[in-house]
Short mmCIF file of C-alpha atoms and ligand atoms in Angstrom, two decimals:
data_model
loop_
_atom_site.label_atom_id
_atom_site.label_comp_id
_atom_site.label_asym_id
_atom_site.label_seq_id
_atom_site.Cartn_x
_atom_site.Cartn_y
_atom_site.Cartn_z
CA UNK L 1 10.21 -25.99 -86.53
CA UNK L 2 9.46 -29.58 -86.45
CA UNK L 3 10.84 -32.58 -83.93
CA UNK L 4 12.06 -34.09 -87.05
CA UNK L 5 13.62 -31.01 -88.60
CA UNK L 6 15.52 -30.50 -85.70
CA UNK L 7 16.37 -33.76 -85.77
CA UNK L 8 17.85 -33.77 -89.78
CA UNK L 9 19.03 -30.37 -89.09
CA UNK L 10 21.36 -31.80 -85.81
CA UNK L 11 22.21 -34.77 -88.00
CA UNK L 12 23.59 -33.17 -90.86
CA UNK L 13 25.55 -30.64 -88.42
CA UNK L 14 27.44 -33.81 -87.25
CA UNK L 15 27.76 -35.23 -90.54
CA UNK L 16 29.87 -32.58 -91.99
CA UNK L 17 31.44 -32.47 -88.40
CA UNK L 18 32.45 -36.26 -88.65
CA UNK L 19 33.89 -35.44 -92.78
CA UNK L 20 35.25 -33.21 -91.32
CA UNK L 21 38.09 -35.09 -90.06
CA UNK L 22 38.56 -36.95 -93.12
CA UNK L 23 41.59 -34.50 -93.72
CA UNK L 24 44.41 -34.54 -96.40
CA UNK L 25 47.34 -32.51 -95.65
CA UNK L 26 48.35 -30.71 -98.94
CA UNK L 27 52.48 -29.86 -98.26
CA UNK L 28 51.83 -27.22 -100.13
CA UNK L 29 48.80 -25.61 -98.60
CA UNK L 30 47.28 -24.55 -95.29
CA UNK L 31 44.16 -25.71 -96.21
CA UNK L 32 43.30 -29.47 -96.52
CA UNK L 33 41.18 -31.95 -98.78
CA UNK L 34 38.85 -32.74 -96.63
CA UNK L 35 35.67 -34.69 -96.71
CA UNK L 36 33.48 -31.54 -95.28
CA UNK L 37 31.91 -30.64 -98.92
CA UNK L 38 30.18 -34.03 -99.24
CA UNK L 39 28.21 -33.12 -96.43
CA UNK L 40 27.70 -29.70 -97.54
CA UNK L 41 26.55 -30.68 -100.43
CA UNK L 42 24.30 -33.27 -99.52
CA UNK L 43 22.76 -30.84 -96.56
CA UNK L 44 22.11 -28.57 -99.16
CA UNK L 45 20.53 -31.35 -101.72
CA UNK L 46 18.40 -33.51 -99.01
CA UNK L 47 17.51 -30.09 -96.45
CA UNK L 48 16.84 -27.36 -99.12
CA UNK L 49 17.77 -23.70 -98.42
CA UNK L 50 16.53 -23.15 -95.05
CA UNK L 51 17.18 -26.43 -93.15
CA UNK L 52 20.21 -27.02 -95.18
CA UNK L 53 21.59 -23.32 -94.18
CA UNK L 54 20.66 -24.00 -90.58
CA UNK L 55 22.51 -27.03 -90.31
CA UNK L 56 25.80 -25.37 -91.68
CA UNK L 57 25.42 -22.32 -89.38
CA UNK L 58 24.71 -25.06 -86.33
CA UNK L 59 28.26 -26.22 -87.80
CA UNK L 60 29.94 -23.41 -87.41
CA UNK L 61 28.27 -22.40 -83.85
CA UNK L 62 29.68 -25.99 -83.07
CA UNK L 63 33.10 -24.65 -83.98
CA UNK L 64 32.79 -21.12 -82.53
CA UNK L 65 31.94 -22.64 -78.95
CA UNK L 66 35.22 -24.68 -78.96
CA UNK L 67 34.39 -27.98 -80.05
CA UNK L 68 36.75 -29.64 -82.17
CA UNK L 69 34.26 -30.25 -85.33
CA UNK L 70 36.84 -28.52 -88.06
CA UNK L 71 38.86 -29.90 -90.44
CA UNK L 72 41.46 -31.90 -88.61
CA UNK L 73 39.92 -31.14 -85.20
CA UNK L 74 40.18 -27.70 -85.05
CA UNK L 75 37.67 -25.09 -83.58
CA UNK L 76 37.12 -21.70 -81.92
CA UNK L 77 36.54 -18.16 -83.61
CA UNK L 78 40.27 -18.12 -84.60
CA UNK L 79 39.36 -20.27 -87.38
CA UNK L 80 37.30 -18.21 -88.96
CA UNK L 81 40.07 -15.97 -88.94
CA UNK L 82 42.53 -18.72 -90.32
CA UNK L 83 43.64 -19.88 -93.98
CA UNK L 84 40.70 -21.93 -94.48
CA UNK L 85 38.25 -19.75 -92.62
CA UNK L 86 36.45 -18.10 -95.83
CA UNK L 87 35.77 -22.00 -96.82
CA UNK L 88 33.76 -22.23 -93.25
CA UNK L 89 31.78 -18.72 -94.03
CA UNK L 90 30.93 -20.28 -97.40
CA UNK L 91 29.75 -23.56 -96.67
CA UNK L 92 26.65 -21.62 -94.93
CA UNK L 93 26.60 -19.31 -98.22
CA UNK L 94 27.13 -21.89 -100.41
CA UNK L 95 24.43 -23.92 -98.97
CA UNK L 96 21.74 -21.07 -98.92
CA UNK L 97 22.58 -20.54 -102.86
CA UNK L 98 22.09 -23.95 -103.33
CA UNK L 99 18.80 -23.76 -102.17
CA UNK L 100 18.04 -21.22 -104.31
CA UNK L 101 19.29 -22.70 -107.34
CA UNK L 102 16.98 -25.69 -106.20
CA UNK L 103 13.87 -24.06 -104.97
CA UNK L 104 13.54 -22.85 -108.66
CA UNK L 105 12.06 -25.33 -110.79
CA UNK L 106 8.88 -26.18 -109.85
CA UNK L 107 9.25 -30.01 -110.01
CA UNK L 108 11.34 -32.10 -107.80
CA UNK L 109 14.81 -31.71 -108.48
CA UNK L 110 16.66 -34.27 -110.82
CA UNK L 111 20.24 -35.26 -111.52
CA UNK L 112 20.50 -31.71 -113.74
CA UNK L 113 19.35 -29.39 -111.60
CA UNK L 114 21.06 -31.05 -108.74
CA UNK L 115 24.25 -30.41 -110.07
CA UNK L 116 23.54 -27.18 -111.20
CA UNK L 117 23.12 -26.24 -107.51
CA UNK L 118 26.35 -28.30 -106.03
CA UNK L 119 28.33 -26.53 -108.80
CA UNK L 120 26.93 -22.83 -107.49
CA UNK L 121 27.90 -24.24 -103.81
CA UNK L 122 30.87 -24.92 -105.16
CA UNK L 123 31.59 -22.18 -106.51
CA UNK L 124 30.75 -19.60 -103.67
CA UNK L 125 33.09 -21.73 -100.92
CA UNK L 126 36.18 -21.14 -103.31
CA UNK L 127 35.16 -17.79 -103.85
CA UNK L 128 34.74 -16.90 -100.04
CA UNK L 129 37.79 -19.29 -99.32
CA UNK L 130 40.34 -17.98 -101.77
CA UNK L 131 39.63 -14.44 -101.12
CA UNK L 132 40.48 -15.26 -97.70
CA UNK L 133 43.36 -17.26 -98.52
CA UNK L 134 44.80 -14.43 -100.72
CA UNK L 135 44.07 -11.75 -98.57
CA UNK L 136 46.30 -12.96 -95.29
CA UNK L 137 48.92 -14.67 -97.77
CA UNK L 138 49.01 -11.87 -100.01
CA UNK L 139 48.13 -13.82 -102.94
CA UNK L 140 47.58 -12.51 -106.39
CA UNK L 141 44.48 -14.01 -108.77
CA UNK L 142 46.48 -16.55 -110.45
CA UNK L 143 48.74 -17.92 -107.00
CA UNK L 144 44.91 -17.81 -105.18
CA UNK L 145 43.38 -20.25 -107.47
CA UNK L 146 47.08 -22.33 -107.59
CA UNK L 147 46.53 -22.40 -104.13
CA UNK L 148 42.87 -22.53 -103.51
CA UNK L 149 40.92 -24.04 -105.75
CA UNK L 150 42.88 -26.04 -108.40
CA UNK L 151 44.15 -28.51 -106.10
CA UNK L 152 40.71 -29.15 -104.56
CA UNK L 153 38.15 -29.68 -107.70
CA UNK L 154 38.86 -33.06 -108.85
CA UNK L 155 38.14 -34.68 -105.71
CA UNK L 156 35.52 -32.12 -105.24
CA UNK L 157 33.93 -32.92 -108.67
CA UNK L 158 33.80 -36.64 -107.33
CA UNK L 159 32.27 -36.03 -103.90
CA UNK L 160 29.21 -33.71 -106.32
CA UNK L 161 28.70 -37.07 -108.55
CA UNK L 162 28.52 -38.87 -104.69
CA UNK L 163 26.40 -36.50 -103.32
CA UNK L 164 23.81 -36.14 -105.93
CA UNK L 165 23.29 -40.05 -106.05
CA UNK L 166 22.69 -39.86 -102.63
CA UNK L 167 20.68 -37.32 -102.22
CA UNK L 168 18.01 -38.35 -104.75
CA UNK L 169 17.41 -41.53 -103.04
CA UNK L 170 17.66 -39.87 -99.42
CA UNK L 171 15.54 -37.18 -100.35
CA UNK L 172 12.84 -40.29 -101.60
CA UNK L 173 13.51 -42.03 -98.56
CA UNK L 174 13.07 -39.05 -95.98
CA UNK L 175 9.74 -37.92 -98.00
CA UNK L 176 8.81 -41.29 -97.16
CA UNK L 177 9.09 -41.42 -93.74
CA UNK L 178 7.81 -38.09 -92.97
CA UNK L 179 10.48 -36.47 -92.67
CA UNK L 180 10.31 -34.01 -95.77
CA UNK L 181 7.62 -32.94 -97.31
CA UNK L 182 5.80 -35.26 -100.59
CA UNK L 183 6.55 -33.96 -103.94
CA UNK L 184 3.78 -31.25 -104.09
CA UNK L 185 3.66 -30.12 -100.72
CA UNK L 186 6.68 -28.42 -100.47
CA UNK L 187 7.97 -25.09 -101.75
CA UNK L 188 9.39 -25.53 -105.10
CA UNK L 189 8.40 -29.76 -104.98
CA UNK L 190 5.40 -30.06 -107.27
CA UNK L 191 6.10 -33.24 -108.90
CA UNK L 192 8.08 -36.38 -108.75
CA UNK L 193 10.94 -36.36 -111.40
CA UNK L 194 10.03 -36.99 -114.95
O1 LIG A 1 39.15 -25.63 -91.53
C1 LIG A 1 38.14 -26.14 -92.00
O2 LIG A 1 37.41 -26.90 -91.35
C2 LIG A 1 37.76 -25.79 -93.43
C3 LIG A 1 38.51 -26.62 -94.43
C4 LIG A 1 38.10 -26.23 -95.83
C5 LIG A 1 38.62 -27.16 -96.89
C6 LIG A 1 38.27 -26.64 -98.27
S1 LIG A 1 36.54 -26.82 -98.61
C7 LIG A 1 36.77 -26.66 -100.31
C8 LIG A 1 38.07 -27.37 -100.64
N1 LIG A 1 37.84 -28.78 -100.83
C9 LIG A 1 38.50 -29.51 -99.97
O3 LIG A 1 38.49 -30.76 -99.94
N2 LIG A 1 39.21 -28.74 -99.14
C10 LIG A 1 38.98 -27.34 -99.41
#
């Protein structure tokens, strides 16, 4: 791996660390809004599958080792055990289906596809973070998505529209500079969007 891939890879890490503690309390939750899936999502968008997943699992190593980079400071393994510990598992996940999702086109990816691939993200941290949720609150179906998911997508929905705007003109920037490879070099980045 490259200097510079290290170097996006460490700086997304901290970005979603930093979101992180953008935290609203919901009185009736455990689990916060938070600002964490904007830089999810954009990690996914701007790093692609394998540079995006390896700055989510640097994340959560982050966390494991104690430092206080979770929602609202908190860290250590017993998070992943917590409420909103199936939302940490699927940010790494989420961001590797992303990738996916993105890698399959064979042109660079546009506003469409872009959301296609946030949406999937989406999807798969509510999925690994309600089941969670339900299983140590013993939830049914409907109280799990009451309680883990409804209260969460409009905001969510916003930070996608952020995060893809971004991400089109940081991916252009960061191809520019070097630090990801030109439309046509890279897997899955044959041409500029049409
Ligand atoms: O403890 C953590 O650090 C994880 C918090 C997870 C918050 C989830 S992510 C999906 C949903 N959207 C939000 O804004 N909050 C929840």
């Amino acid at each position: 791996m490259r200097t510079k891939d290290m170097a996006l890879v460490a700086l997304f890490a901290a970005l979603v660390a930093v979101l992180a503690q953008v935290a609203i309390p919901l009185p009736f939750s455990p689990v916060p809004i938070t600002g964490q899936v904007l830089g999810v999502l954009l990690a996914g968008a701007i790093l692609g599958k394998n540079r995006g997943t390896l700055a989510m699992l640097v994340y959560l190593l982050l966390g494991a080792i104690g430092l206080p980079v979770f929602a609202r400071g908190g860290a250590g393994l017993a998070a992943f055990a917590g409420p909103s510990g199936g939302y940490l598992w699927g940010f790494a996940l989420g961001v590797y289906v992303m990738g996916l999702v993105l890698e399959r086109g064979r042109r660079e990816p546009g506003y469409g596809r872009l959301a296609a691939g946030m949406l999937t993200c989406l999807v798969v941290v509510y999925v690994l973070g309600t089941l969670q949720l339900m299983y140590l609150l013993h939830l049914n179906l409907v109280k799990g998505l009451l309680l883990g998911v409804l209260p969460y997508i409009p905001l969510d929905l916003a930070k996608l529209v952020l995060a893809a705007a971004i991400s089109l003109q940081a991916r252009r920037a960061l191809q520019q500079a070097g630090y990801l490879p030109a439309p046509g070099r890279g897997p899955g980045t044959c041409r500029p969007p049409s």
